Amino acid sequence: MKPPTDRSLALGAYVYAVLAFIIVPLVIVIPMSFSQNDYLAFPPSGFTLKWYSEYFDSRQWRAATWLSVQVALLTALFASVIGTAATYAMIRGRSRLVTAFQILLIGPIIVPHIALAVGLYLFFQTIGLSGTIPGFVLAHTVLTLPFVVFTMAAALGKVDPNLEAAAMSCGATRFQAFRLVTLPLVLPSLASSALFAFIISFDEPVVSFFLSGVRQKTLPRRMFEDIEQNLTPVIPAIATLLIVLSILILLGAHVLRSRSVTR
Amino acid sequence: MMKTGRSQFWHSDGRRLSGLSTLLLLLPFFAIIAFVFVYPILQLLVISVLEPHPSLDNYARVVENPVHTRVLMRTLWIATLVTALSVVLGFPVAYYMSRAKGTVAALVAVCVILPLWSSVLVRTAAWSFLFQRNGLINSALMALGLTSEPFKLLYTQSAVVIAMTHVLLPFMILPIYGALRSIPNDYGRAAAVLGATRLRTFLEVILPLSLPGVVSGSLLVFLTALGFFITPALLGSPQEMMISTLVSKQIREVLDWPFAAALVGVLTVFVTLLAIIFSKTLRFDRLMGNAS
């Protein structure tokens, strides 16, 4: 006889209730973004695209989005290059800096973002980086580096060091061996770490909140102000677009992972 | 340095980078972390003890003013509540996820991982729609006849706790899932062969072995919750601040930098100490969606 199934049924019901709690608030913004209601009442009524056109037609929203796109692209580039170089050095190098590296790596994850945000707000104001693209990019690079390093450490750790040694014994320099042998093997992981760095930077709210100037505001900062002050129905439209972006990023990372030989 | 030419690459030593290359590759990392992370935080800590004059007065203000101690206590309480709720909600999901196969497993994984990679602002905004006077929750309660008047949900502590639990839940589920997945299936089978009921197998084998995951997830949720800013700032009441919203107020409205620096100091030192004490159990690498 099988053990009674009502216990597992109860578990299943509980789990699906929790999953509904997780997913429903995300999904709910999608019908709201097409609602003709001006004041965000539930249930949504009718169908309109006017909130989307309000977003795309607004100079302020466009400027904030464009700033965030630039910052996120540069952050993805810097974080993946700096992170990969450091990870490679830690794995292949003869370094006594391992402990320092690990502590500094965990730092930006452990230390509350509000602390870093306030510290950078003060520091960047004195050196004129507040509200500038380089300022945002530097801050976001620090926040995304740990994620790049975790991804690249997993990938680089699986590449046999003998492959590079073999290439070098055939006359390749260290750099050639890396570029022609190791890099192609870890390229999918490198690309997915860049994707993750992009989305973390693009959605980063706290540091951006403090570093944004009166004129230079990232998309999350503009959204924060809108939600805080008047909560217009443009927010569900932007939220829907951001959810679609997250889905695309995760799909991209998934495809890259399934392509990866070092998986 | 007698070894010359290429022959050295056949020695195991030759697979290693030279000290200089290692240093050059690490330099950008250490430089950016030093200037954009370590320096600004240290500067705040220095300000908190040196300004307006060298003393611990700013810290005394944090612990002596009852308004501020209430903020500290509330922050600890909310973080504890969110952590406890996350364990209760998250453990069964992680357990179910570790047992599920095929499409069901993929579906559960998507439900857990997608929110992790979607904007905190999107999730907080969604809750502010749900909590509106005429939002989904009040509409549903009134339609069911449970209440005739809409409840005030927005700008309450409950709203902050619910939304923070929602945002932080994946940080609980993934480490527990990781711990559960690393338990070999044989253990459960062995217990069953030896005559243990399913409940007993769970209580005496699975649960103890999954505890490192629970501890790791709880710490992650608790530490993050202590410094959480966006959700309490948008959904909480201005009369019931958390430490991060108090910091923001000090900087943006009161312009009291030394006091804000002391608040940040209290938060940072506390969080860092906890992280050091539990450094063995914290597994950050499990957060990269390795679950899928």
XYZ file of C-alpha atoms in Angstrom:
555
model
C 0.000 0.000 0.000
C 1.176 3.472 -0.801
C 1.299 5.912 2.088
C -1.684 8.244 2.308
C -1.600 10.888 -0.394
C -3.564 13.614 1.359
C -0.372 14.765 3.001
C 1.333 15.243 -0.361
C -1.866 16.787 -1.716
C -1.817 19.275 1.126
C 1.855 20.000 0.427
C 1.076 20.539 -3.249
C -1.801 22.902 -2.460
C 0.350 24.883 -0.037
C 3.231 25.116 -2.527
C 0.966 26.325 -5.326
C -0.581 28.899 -2.997
C 2.919 30.240 -2.214
C 3.844 30.212 -5.911
C 0.665 32.194 -6.608
C 1.736 34.678 -3.928
C 5.072 35.022 -5.733
C 3.826 35.254 -9.289
C 0.376 36.953 -9.137
C 1.670 40.416 -8.110
C 4.015 40.334 -11.103
C 1.363 39.165 -13.547
C -1.294 41.555 -12.285
C 0.455 44.599 -13.768
C 0.012 43.229 -17.296
C -3.820 43.541 -17.558
C -3.605 46.824 -15.641
C -1.290 48.282 -18.250
C -4.023 47.886 -20.905
C -6.825 49.247 -18.736
C -8.746 52.377 -19.728
C -9.159 53.280 -16.068
C -7.301 56.460 -15.218
C -7.016 55.787 -11.512
C -5.671 52.225 -11.309
C -8.848 50.665 -9.907
C -9.365 46.934 -10.023
C -10.666 45.165 -12.069
C -9.177 46.785 -15.169
C -11.697 47.715 -17.853
C -11.528 48.015 -21.620
C -8.413 47.868 -23.739
C -6.054 50.661 -24.656
C -2.436 51.189 -25.557
C -2.463 54.804 -24.428
C -0.237 54.190 -21.383
C 2.399 52.646 -23.602
C 2.268 55.580 -25.982
C 2.386 57.954 -23.044
C 5.609 56.252 -21.968
C 7.174 56.249 -25.418
C 6.049 59.820 -26.177
C 7.281 61.304 -22.931
C 10.613 63.050 -23.235
C 11.333 62.505 -19.530
C 10.676 58.765 -19.613
C 12.684 58.399 -22.804
C 15.633 60.312 -21.339
C 15.594 58.195 -18.163
C 15.395 54.974 -20.176
C 18.221 56.024 -22.481
C 20.427 56.945 -19.513
C 19.765 53.552 -17.909
C 20.489 51.728 -21.172
C 23.836 53.498 -21.582
C 24.800 52.873 -17.961
C 23.768 49.209 -18.095
C 25.640 48.540 -21.352
C 28.856 50.114 -20.045
C 28.459 48.343 -16.699
C 28.035 44.985 -18.452
C 31.182 45.653 -20.478
C 33.355 46.811 -17.561
C 32.116 44.268 -15.045
C 32.544 41.301 -17.364
C 36.045 42.334 -18.486
C 37.336 43.295 -15.014
C 35.599 40.348 -13.363
C 36.872 37.810 -15.884
C 40.452 39.112 -15.675
C 40.392 38.914 -11.878
C 38.800 35.458 -11.831
C 41.333 34.164 -14.340
C 44.172 35.534 -12.212
C 42.736 33.921 -9.091
C 42.365 30.532 -10.771
C 45.586 30.430 -12.780
C 47.741 32.763 -10.753
C 50.051 32.185 -7.842
C 48.440 34.681 -5.631
C 48.479 35.141 -1.929
C 45.674 37.625 -2.366
C 42.984 34.949 -2.423
C 41.561 35.787 1.001
C 41.578 39.544 0.356
C 39.940 38.897 -3.013
C 37.179 36.784 -1.492
C 36.435 39.258 1.286
C 36.315 42.233 -1.075
C 34.145 40.242 -3.451
C 31.525 39.425 -0.829
C 31.626 43.022 0.490
C 29.268 44.614 -2.058
C 26.743 41.805 -1.453
C 26.865 41.975 2.352
C 27.130 45.710 2.980
C 23.649 47.237 2.644
C 23.154 49.124 -0.611
C 21.894 52.110 1.339
C 25.327 52.368 3.022
C 27.184 52.257 -0.284
C 24.652 54.654 -1.825
C 25.116 57.245 0.926
C 28.912 56.846 0.899
C 29.076 57.266 -2.874
C 26.657 60.189 -2.791
C 29.092 62.070 -0.560
C 32.258 60.922 -2.327
C 30.999 61.498 -5.879
C 29.718 64.973 -5.031
C 33.166 66.057 -3.917
C 34.805 64.758 -7.111
C 32.000 65.794 -9.464
C 30.870 62.305 -10.498
C 27.363 62.580 -9.013
C 24.653 62.264 -11.631
C 27.154 61.458 -14.388
C 27.331 58.350 -16.552
C 30.852 57.436 -15.311
C 29.593 57.739 -11.726
C 26.650 55.406 -12.299
C 28.833 52.958 -14.238
C 31.520 52.803 -11.522
C 28.926 52.202 -8.798
C 27.046 49.568 -10.780
C 30.276 47.815 -11.766
C 31.049 47.310 -8.070
C 27.549 45.937 -7.466
C 27.661 43.527 -10.418
C 31.275 42.275 -10.123
C 30.466 39.523 -7.574
C 27.898 37.998 -9.930
C 30.326 38.047 -12.855
C 33.041 36.441 -10.731
C 30.741 33.660 -9.452
C 29.657 32.808 -12.998
C 33.179 32.986 -14.434
C 34.762 31.051 -11.553
C 32.358 28.183 -12.227
C 33.179 28.274 -15.952
C 36.945 28.835 -15.796
C 37.320 26.227 -13.064
C 36.117 23.598 -15.516
C 38.657 24.413 -18.239
C 41.603 22.016 -18.019
C 44.786 24.085 -17.460
C 46.657 21.514 -19.573
C 44.861 22.874 -22.649
C 46.590 26.229 -22.258
C 49.881 24.528 -21.349
C 49.611 22.472 -24.550
C 48.941 25.579 -26.653
C 51.901 27.325 -25.071
C 54.193 24.378 -25.659
C 53.243 24.704 -29.324
C 54.523 28.264 -29.304
C 51.497 30.305 -28.269
C 52.011 33.112 -25.807
C 49.957 33.107 -22.615
C 47.601 35.687 -24.104
C 47.187 33.745 -27.347
C 46.539 30.573 -25.391
C 43.844 32.366 -23.414
C 42.291 34.057 -26.441
C 42.315 31.031 -28.747
C 41.740 28.153 -26.319
C 40.203 29.206 -23.014
C 38.110 32.186 -24.108
C 36.055 30.303 -26.719
C 35.297 27.646 -24.102
C 33.983 30.131 -21.553
C 32.388 32.585 -24.017
C 28.787 31.494 -23.290
C 29.346 32.043 -19.554
C 31.005 35.382 -20.249
C 28.017 36.451 -22.339
C 25.502 35.377 -19.696
C 27.426 37.161 -16.943
C 27.310 40.301 -19.091
C 23.539 39.817 -19.470
C 23.116 39.537 -15.707
C 25.303 42.592 -15.122
C 23.153 44.497 -17.626
C 19.857 43.671 -15.942
C 21.181 44.268 -12.406
C 22.422 47.712 -13.447
C 19.310 48.537 -15.489
C 17.001 47.733 -12.552
C 19.270 49.011 -9.752
C 17.188 51.340 -7.576
C 19.034 52.310 -4.361
C 22.426 53.613 -5.474
C 20.786 55.248 -8.502
C 18.308 56.911 -6.178
C 21.074 58.775 -4.348
C 23.397 59.385 -7.305
C 20.699 60.772 -9.603
C 20.846 64.506 -10.089
C 18.008 66.854 -10.849
C 18.489 66.351 -14.574
C 20.208 62.969 -14.847
C 17.732 60.407 -13.559
C 17.854 56.694 -14.255
C 14.669 54.822 -15.107
C 14.351 53.253 -11.611
C 14.743 56.697 -10.028
C 12.025 58.162 -12.290
C 9.776 55.203 -11.464
C 10.401 55.712 -7.750
C 9.308 59.346 -7.989
C 6.240 58.442 -9.992
C 5.168 55.736 -7.544
C 5.895 57.977 -4.552
C 4.095 61.038 -5.847
C 1.151 60.160 -8.028
C 1.268 56.530 -9.172
C 0.129 57.112 -12.748
C -1.054 54.223 -14.926
C 2.146 54.587 -16.956
C 3.841 52.522 -14.230
C 2.035 49.241 -15.079
C 2.999 49.749 -18.730
C 6.664 50.256 -17.849
C 6.496 47.363 -15.358
C 5.145 45.103 -18.108
C 7.978 46.121 -20.425
C 10.530 45.475 -17.662
C 9.078 42.026 -16.946
C 9.331 41.193 -20.651
C 12.959 42.374 -20.565
C 13.693 40.131 -17.556
C 12.125 37.162 -19.325
C 14.230 37.835 -22.443
C 17.429 38.102 -20.362
C 16.694 34.842 -18.532
C 15.852 33.096 -21.820
C 19.118 34.377 -23.279
C 21.070 33.115 -20.283
C 19.309 29.762 -20.528
C 20.161 29.373 -24.214
C 23.774 30.343 -23.495
C 23.997 27.813 -20.688
C 22.695 25.002 -22.860
C 25.291 25.941 -25.514
C 28.095 25.972 -22.983
C 30.668 23.196 -23.182
C 31.901 23.929 -19.677
C 28.459 23.614 -18.123
C 65.606 31.192 -12.209
C 67.560 28.557 -14.079
C 64.680 27.340 -16.200
C 64.560 28.951 -19.605
C 62.666 28.553 -22.830
C 59.519 26.613 -23.294
C 60.470 23.499 -21.429
C 59.196 25.026 -18.229
C 55.621 24.835 -19.469
C 55.726 21.089 -19.111
C 56.284 21.451 -15.430
C 53.107 21.791 -13.447
C 54.455 25.154 -12.367
C 54.379 26.417 -15.948
C 50.598 26.345 -16.027
C 50.575 29.110 -13.450
C 50.634 32.773 -14.327
C 53.663 34.772 -13.293
C 53.334 36.962 -10.225
C 53.398 40.103 -12.349
C 50.645 38.968 -14.708
C 48.507 37.934 -11.761
C 48.929 41.356 -10.221
C 48.154 43.194 -13.468
C 44.997 41.160 -14.035
C 43.824 41.749 -10.475
C 44.704 45.447 -10.441
C 41.480 46.818 -12.045
C 39.372 44.742 -9.664
C 41.199 45.875 -6.536
C 41.356 49.467 -7.760
C 37.632 49.799 -8.401
C 36.674 48.013 -5.180
C 39.087 50.188 -3.198
C 37.919 53.512 -4.642
C 34.236 52.892 -5.222
C 33.481 50.562 -2.314
C 36.015 50.571 0.539
C 36.887 54.273 0.487
C 33.331 55.732 0.502
C 32.250 53.404 3.320
C 35.355 54.153 5.399
C 34.872 57.864 4.807
C 31.361 57.633 6.261
C 32.640 55.748 9.309
C 35.330 58.391 9.823
C 32.785 61.213 9.567
C 30.554 59.451 12.074
C 33.258 59.667 14.775
C 35.099 62.869 13.785
C 32.326 65.341 12.953
C 31.353 67.809 14.222
C 34.160 67.021 16.709
C 35.953 63.754 17.570
C 33.626 61.785 19.848
C 31.030 59.046 19.880
C 28.242 61.625 20.267
C 26.599 60.681 16.980
C 26.333 57.076 18.120
C 25.043 58.200 21.500
C 22.253 60.025 19.673
C 21.333 56.797 17.888
C 20.939 54.787 21.096
C 19.762 57.474 23.540
C 16.925 59.090 21.629
C 13.836 56.863 22.063
C 12.595 57.831 18.586
C 15.765 56.398 17.090
C 15.893 53.271 19.252
C 12.310 52.587 18.193
C 13.458 52.763 14.576
C 16.272 50.282 15.319
C 13.918 47.914 17.165
C 11.314 48.161 14.402
C 13.964 47.383 11.786
C 15.112 44.301 13.723
C 11.516 43.212 14.257
C 10.495 43.613 10.607
C 13.633 41.786 9.415
C 12.930 38.935 11.872
C 9.296 38.713 10.818
C 10.194 38.704 7.124
C 12.810 35.979 7.737
C 10.375 33.798 9.697
C 7.652 34.218 7.055
C 10.155 33.382 4.323
C 11.147 30.117 6.032
C 7.530 29.090 6.519
C 6.574 29.962 2.950
C 9.867 29.018 1.305
C 10.838 25.663 2.804
C 7.894 23.674 1.383
C 8.469 25.250 -2.037
C 12.175 24.331 -1.953
C 11.284 20.793 -0.832
C 8.679 20.434 -3.581
C 11.131 21.853 -6.128
C 13.820 19.349 -5.119
C 11.361 16.474 -5.654
C 9.661 17.696 -8.830
C 10.654 16.465 -12.269
C 10.270 17.623 -15.863
C 7.796 20.368 -16.723
C 6.602 20.841 -13.147
C 10.175 21.354 -11.937
C 10.844 23.857 -14.726
C 7.614 25.726 -13.970
C 8.380 26.009 -10.253
C 11.947 27.112 -11.036
C 10.657 29.853 -13.356
C 8.244 31.065 -10.655
C 11.132 31.349 -8.196
C 13.838 32.719 -10.485
C 11.901 35.194 -12.656
C 11.020 37.488 -9.709
C 14.661 37.387 -8.596
C 15.696 38.956 -11.884
C 12.856 41.425 -12.190
C 13.031 44.950 -10.853
C 12.408 45.532 -7.144
C 10.500 48.655 -8.202
C 8.180 46.602 -10.398
C 7.435 44.259 -7.508
C 6.958 47.109 -5.047
C 4.739 49.003 -7.510
C 2.632 45.876 -7.986
C 2.021 45.714 -4.237
C 1.112 49.359 -4.105
C -1.588 48.677 -6.753
C -2.823 45.673 -4.797
C -2.960 47.629 -1.535
C -4.848 50.654 -2.952
C -8.187 51.603 -1.421
C -9.862 50.369 -4.587
C -7.176 47.789 -5.389
C -7.547 44.059 -5.931
C -7.337 43.048 -2.265
C -9.992 45.479 -1.055
C -12.216 44.763 -4.080
C -11.982 41.031 -3.397
C -12.678 41.432 0.328
C -15.717 43.606 -0.398
C -17.003 41.314 -3.149
C -16.793 38.388 -0.724
C -18.751 40.417 1.802
C -15.948 40.187 4.346
C -15.893 43.930 4.803
C -18.120 46.810 3.773
C -15.444 49.479 4.077
C -12.083 49.245 2.288
C -9.164 48.608 4.654
C -6.236 50.963 4.882
C -3.453 48.690 3.662
C -1.031 51.016 1.930
C 1.475 52.867 4.137
C 1.252 50.336 6.959
C 3.824 48.057 8.543
C 1.907 44.995 7.299
C 2.242 46.231 3.729
C 6.012 46.545 4.194
C 6.317 43.059 5.738
C 4.224 41.387 3.022
C 5.976 43.099 0.132
C 9.461 42.541 1.591
C 8.688 38.851 2.100
C 7.586 38.720 -1.519
C 10.789 40.372 -2.744
C 13.156 38.316 -0.551
C 11.497 34.886 -0.771
C 13.720 33.630 -3.641
C 16.797 34.300 -1.456
C 15.354 31.795 1.012
C 14.121 29.184 -1.455
C 17.316 28.830 -3.512
C 19.793 28.039 -0.679
C 17.336 25.546 0.874
C 16.803 23.971 -2.532
C 20.577 23.707 -2.965
C 20.960 21.971 0.396
C 18.070 19.585 -0.308
C 19.441 18.717 -3.734
C 22.804 17.781 -2.268
C 21.205 15.067 -0.084
C 21.674 11.750 -1.921
C 18.383 9.952 -2.720
C 19.833 6.812 -1.150
C 19.507 8.319 2.306
C 15.736 8.509 2.062
C 15.576 5.014 0.604
C 17.865 3.636 3.304
C 15.630 5.128 5.992
C 12.569 3.631 4.305
C 14.209 0.198 4.075
C 15.014 0.412 7.752
C 11.337 0.909 8.447
C 11.043 4.664 8.941
C 7.785 6.255 7.906
C 7.899 9.100 5.396
C 7.306 11.624 8.156
C 10.072 10.166 10.295
C 12.477 10.068 7.329
C 11.698 13.709 6.708
C 12.065 14.771 10.343
C 15.194 12.764 11.143
C 17.078 12.659 7.845
C 15.995 15.323 5.372
C 15.299 18.186 7.770
C 18.616 18.040 9.696
C 20.601 17.758 6.463
C 18.793 20.752 4.956
C 19.466 22.986 7.954
C 22.629 24.596 6.486
C 20.458 25.795 3.602
C 17.859 27.160 6.010
C 20.523 29.005 8.009
C 22.142 30.372 4.869
C 18.816 31.526 3.404
C 17.671 33.022 6.706
C 20.878 35.035 7.056
C 20.672 36.264 3.502
C 17.064 37.379 3.949
C 17.663 38.858 7.409
C 20.797 40.817 6.434
C 19.203 42.145 3.251
C 15.991 43.035 5.071
C 17.860 45.085 7.689
C 19.112 47.509 5.039
C 16.082 47.401 2.753
C 15.175 50.807 1.376
C 12.851 50.870 -1.649
C 9.944 48.874 -0.228
C 9.681 50.625 3.180
C 10.190 53.994 1.459
C 7.268 53.435 -0.929
C 4.852 51.264 1.050
C 5.616 52.162 4.673
C 4.231 54.917 6.830
C 6.456 57.964 7.448
C 5.670 57.562 11.154
C 7.051 54.011 11.188
C 10.453 54.347 9.566
C 13.081 51.661 9.174
C 16.762 52.514 9.563
C 17.325 53.023 5.821
C 14.370 55.389 5.448
C 15.617 57.319 8.487
C 19.057 57.597 6.855
C 17.471 58.898 3.667
C 15.446 61.464 5.619
C 18.528 62.667 7.499
C 20.376 63.218 4.244
C 17.666 64.574 1.999
C 15.601 66.632 4.445
C 17.540 67.254 7.661
C 20.978 67.363 5.990
C 22.551 65.942 9.152
C 25.493 64.090 7.642
C 27.356 63.034 10.807
C 24.202 61.523 12.284
C 23.284 59.774 9.019
C 26.857 58.434 8.899
C 26.470 57.045 12.426
C 23.209 55.320 11.442
C 24.934 53.816 8.412
C 27.823 52.837 10.706
C 25.515 50.985 13.111
C 23.830 49.155 10.232
C 27.033 48.301 8.366
C 28.996 47.128 11.415
C 26.093 45.002 12.650
C 25.507 43.373 9.262
C 29.224 42.798 8.678
C 29.710 41.213 12.106
C 26.816 38.833 11.526
C 28.220 37.949 8.114
C 31.660 37.266 9.607
C 30.231 35.108 12.409
C 28.281 33.018 9.925
C 30.744 33.237 7.041
C 31.038 29.443 6.872
C 27.354 28.920 6.142
C 26.737 31.755 3.680
C 26.798 30.405 0.142
C 26.422 33.283 -2.298
C 27.309 31.318 -5.383
C 23.974 29.485 -5.089
C 22.117 32.652 -6.006
C 23.142 32.704 -9.629
C 20.140 30.659 -10.685
C 22.196 27.476 -10.647
C 18.945 25.866 -9.673
C 17.523 25.763 -13.170
